[in-house]
XYZ file of C-alpha atoms in Angstrom:
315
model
C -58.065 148.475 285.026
C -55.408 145.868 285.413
C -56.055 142.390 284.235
C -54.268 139.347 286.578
C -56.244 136.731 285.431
C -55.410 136.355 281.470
C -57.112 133.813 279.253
C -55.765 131.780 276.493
C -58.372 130.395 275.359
C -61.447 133.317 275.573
C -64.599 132.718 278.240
C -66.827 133.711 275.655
C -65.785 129.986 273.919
C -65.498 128.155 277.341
C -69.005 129.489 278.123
C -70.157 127.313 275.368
C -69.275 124.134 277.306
C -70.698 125.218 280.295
C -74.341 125.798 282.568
C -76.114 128.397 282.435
C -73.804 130.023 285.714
C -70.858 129.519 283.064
C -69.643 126.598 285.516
C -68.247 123.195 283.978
C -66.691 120.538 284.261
C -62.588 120.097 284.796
C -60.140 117.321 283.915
C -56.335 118.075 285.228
C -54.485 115.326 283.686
C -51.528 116.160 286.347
C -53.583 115.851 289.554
C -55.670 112.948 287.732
C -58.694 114.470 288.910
C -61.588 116.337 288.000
C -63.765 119.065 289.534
C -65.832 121.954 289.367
C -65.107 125.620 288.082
C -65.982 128.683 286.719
C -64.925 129.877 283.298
C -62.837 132.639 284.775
C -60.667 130.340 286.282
C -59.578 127.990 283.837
C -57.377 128.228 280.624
C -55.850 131.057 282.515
C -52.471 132.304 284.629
C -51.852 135.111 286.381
C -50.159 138.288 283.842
C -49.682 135.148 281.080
C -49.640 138.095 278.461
C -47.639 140.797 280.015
C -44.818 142.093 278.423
C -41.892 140.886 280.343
C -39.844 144.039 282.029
C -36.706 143.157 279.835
C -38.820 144.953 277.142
C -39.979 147.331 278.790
C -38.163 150.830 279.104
C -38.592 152.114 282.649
C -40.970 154.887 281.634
C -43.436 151.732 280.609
C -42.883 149.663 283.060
C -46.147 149.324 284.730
C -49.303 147.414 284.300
C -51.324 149.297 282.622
C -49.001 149.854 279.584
C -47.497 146.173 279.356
C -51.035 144.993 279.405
C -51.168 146.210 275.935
C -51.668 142.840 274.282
C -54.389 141.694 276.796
C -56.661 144.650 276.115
C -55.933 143.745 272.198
C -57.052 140.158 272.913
C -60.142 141.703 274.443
C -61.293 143.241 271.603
C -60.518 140.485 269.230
C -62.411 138.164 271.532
C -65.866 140.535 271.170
C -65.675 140.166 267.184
C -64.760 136.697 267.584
C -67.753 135.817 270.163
C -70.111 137.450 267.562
C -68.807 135.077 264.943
C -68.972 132.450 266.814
C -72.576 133.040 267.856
C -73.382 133.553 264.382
C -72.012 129.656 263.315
C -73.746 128.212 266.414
C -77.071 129.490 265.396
C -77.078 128.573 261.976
C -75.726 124.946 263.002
C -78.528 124.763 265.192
C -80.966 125.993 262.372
C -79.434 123.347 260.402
C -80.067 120.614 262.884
C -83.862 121.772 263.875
C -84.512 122.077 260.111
C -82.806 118.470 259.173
C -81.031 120.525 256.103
C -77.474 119.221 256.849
C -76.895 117.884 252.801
C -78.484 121.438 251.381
C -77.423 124.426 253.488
C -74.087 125.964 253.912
C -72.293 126.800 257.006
C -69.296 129.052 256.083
C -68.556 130.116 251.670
C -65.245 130.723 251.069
C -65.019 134.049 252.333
C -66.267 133.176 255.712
C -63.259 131.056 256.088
C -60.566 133.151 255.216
C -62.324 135.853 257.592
C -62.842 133.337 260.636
C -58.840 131.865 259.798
C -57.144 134.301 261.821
C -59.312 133.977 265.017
C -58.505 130.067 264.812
C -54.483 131.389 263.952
C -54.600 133.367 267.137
C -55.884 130.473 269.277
C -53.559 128.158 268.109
C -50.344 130.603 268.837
C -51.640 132.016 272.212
C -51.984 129.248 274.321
C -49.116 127.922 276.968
C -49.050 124.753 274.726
C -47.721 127.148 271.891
C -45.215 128.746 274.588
C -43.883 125.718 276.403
C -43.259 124.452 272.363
C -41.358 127.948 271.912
C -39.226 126.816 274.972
C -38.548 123.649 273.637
C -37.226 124.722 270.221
C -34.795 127.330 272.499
C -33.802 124.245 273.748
C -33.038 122.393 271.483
C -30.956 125.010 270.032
C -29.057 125.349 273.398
C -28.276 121.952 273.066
C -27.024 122.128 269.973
C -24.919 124.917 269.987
C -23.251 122.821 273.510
C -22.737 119.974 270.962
C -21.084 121.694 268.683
C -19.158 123.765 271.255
C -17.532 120.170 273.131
C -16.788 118.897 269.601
C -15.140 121.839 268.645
C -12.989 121.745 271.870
C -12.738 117.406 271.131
C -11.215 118.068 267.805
C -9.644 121.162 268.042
C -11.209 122.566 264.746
C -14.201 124.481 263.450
C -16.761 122.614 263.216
C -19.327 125.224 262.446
C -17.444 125.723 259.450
C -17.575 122.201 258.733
C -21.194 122.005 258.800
C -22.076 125.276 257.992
C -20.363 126.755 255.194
C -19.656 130.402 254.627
C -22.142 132.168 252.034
C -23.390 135.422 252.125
C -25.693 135.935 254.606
C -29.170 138.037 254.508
C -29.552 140.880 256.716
C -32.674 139.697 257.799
C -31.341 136.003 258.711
C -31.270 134.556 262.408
C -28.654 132.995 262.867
C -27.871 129.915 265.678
C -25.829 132.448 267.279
C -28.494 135.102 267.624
C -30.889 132.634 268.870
C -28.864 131.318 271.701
C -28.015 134.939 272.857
C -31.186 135.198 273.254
C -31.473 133.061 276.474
C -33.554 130.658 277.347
C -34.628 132.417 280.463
C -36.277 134.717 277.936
C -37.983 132.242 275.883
C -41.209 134.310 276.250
C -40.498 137.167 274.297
C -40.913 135.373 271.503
C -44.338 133.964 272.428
C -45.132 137.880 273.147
C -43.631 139.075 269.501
C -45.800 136.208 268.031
C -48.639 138.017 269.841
C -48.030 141.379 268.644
C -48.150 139.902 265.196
C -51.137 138.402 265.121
C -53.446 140.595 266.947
C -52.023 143.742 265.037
C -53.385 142.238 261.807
C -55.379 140.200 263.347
C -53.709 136.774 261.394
C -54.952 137.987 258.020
C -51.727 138.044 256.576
C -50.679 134.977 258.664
C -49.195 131.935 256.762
C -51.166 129.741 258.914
C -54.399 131.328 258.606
C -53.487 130.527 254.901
C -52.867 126.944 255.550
C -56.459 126.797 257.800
C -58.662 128.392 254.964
C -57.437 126.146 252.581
C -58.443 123.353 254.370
C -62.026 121.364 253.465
C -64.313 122.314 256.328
C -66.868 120.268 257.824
C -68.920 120.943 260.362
C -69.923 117.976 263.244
C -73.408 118.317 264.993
C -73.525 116.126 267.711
C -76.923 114.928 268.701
C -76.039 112.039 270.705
C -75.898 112.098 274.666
C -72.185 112.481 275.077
C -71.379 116.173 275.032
C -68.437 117.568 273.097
C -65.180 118.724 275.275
C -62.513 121.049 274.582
C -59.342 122.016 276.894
C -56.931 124.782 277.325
C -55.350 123.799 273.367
C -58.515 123.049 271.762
C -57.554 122.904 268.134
C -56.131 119.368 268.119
C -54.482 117.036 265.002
C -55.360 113.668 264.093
C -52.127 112.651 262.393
C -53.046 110.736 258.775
C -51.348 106.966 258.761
C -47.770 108.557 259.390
C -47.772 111.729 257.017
C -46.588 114.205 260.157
C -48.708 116.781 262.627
C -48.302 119.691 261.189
C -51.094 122.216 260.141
C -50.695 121.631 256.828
C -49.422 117.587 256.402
C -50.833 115.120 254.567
C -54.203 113.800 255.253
C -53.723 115.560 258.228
C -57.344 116.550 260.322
C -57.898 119.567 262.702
C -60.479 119.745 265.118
C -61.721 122.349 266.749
C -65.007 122.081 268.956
C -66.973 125.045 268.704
C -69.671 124.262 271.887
C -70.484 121.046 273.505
C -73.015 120.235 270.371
C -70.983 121.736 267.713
C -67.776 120.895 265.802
C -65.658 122.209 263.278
C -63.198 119.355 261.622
C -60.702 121.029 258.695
C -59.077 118.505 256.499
C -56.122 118.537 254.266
C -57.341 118.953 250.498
C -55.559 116.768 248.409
C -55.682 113.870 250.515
C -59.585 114.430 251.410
C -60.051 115.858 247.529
C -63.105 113.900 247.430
C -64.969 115.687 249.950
C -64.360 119.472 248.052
C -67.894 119.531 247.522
C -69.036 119.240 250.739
C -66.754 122.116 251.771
C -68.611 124.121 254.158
C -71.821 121.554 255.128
C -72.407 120.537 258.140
C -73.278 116.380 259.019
C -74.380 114.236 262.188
C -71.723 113.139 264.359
C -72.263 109.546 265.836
C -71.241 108.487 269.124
C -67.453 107.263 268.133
C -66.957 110.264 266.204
C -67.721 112.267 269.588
C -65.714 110.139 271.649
C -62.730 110.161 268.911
C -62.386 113.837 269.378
C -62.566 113.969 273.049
C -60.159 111.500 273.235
C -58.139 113.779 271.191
C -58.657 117.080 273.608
C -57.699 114.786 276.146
C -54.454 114.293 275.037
C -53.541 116.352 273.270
C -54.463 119.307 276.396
C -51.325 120.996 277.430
C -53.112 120.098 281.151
C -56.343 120.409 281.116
C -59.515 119.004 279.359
C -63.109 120.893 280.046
C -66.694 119.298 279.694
C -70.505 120.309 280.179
C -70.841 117.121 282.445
C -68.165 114.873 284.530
C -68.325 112.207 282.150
C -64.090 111.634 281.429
C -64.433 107.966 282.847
C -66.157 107.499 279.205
C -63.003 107.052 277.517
C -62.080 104.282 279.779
C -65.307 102.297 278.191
């Protein structure tokens, strides 16, 4: 059967923000308005993981085989909606229970094993493309820098500012990347696929980075459910330590259902809260706003809730 609609971030995790018809609520940060949908129809474009036909030989070129990476995804998405299950359930035992300072969520082993779904969510989505596009960018205008200073000063100034040493086989250099074209910025995105769901991120360096991380998990009891969005692992930057996965201080959030959230901080800034690696606590009403203030902007364009309730941030 051949897929149009292809998710980047799986319906079996949007259907944990929405009704019991898998309908919730939308905020398009482009159109500055929200509405209505169905899980199908959001966090989606049409063919999003197709291998492009410049790939393809013309033997393969139809959908069926270039849909090889969405039937992947599929498969990936039923262990990874059994996992997820799994953590909901025993956060909700947790909460009925009141055992949030004596019962474990994830050990150690959990988190290296649920690290490579949260990898492959963090490099499939059209955030992680468009930021793909951007760094072929970049290099474009770069190498047309270099190129009108060259012709300026009439001398090499790649040698200038790149010396000659022995390069490895396996290096890219600025040269190769620019060939590339930008036109064909997605075949990277697509390669970056391939990687991950082949070994499923175990072998990932981010997946590395993630598991190492403190986890905590956020119950939130208060009336304000949780959202997520169409790039729903989010950073809360430390003072002025960087973004990145792995900076200091740094905090990802990723919320797991409307009720339930998973917040991964850096260890040696956070070293104090090793032993509570794993536990889950109450989330108060800031902390839930906080985070949905974070979905909200950092969403590549989207943001997606259980209720229409998005005027909250404005209070």
């Amino acid at each position: 059967m051949i897929v149009k609609q292809q998710h980047f971030v799986p319906q079996c995790y949007l259907k944990n923000f929405a009704n019991e018809e898998h309908r919730l609520f939308v905020w398009d940060k482009i159109k500055k308005a929200s509405y209505p949908s169905h899980v199908k129809n959001i966090a989606q474009e049409r063919y999003f993981n197709d291998f492009p036909d410049s790939l393809l030989s013309d033997e393969l070129r139809d959908k069926t085989k270039s849909q090889v990476i969405e039937n992947d995804l599929s498969k990936v998405e039923s262990r990874f909606g059994e996992f997820l299950a799994q953590i909901i359930d025993c956060l909700e035992e947790i909460e009925k229970k009141n055992l949030f300072d004596s019962l474990g969520v994830l050990d150690k082993e959990a988190k290296k094993n649920f690290s490579p779904f949260l990898t492959l969510q963090i490099v499939r989505t059209n955030m992680f493309r468009q930021k793909i596009k951007g760094l072929f960018q970049s290099a474009y205008n770069l190498k047309t820098r270099l190129d009108e200073a060259l012709l300026r000063n009439k001398n090499n100034i790649e040698e200038i500012i790149f010396p000659d040493i022995e390069n490895s086989t396996n290096s890219i250099e600025l040269d190769d990347l620019i060939n590339v074209g930008i036109e064909d910025y997605s075949i990277m995105q697509h390669l970056l696929h391939i990687s991950n769901v082949l070994d499923q991120g175990l072998d990932s360096e981010i997946s590395t980075i993630l598991s190492g991380h403190i986890w905590l998990f956020g119950i939130n009891s208060t009336s304000i459910p949780l959202w997520t969005s169409d790039n729903p692992i989010v950073i809360k930057q430390h003072q002025k330590f960087g973004t990145g996965l792995a900076s200091h201080g740094v905090q990802i959030a990723y919320p797991i259902s409307s009720k339930h959230l998973l917040i991964m901080f850096e260890s040696d800034c956070w070293y104090k809260l090793k032993k509570y690696d794993g536990i889950s606590a109450s989330l108060s009403e800031n902390n839930v706003k906080e985070y949905n203030k974070l979905q909200m902007i950092q969403c590549c364009r989207q943001a997606y809730s259980s209720e229409k309730n998005f005027d909250l941030l404005r209070t």
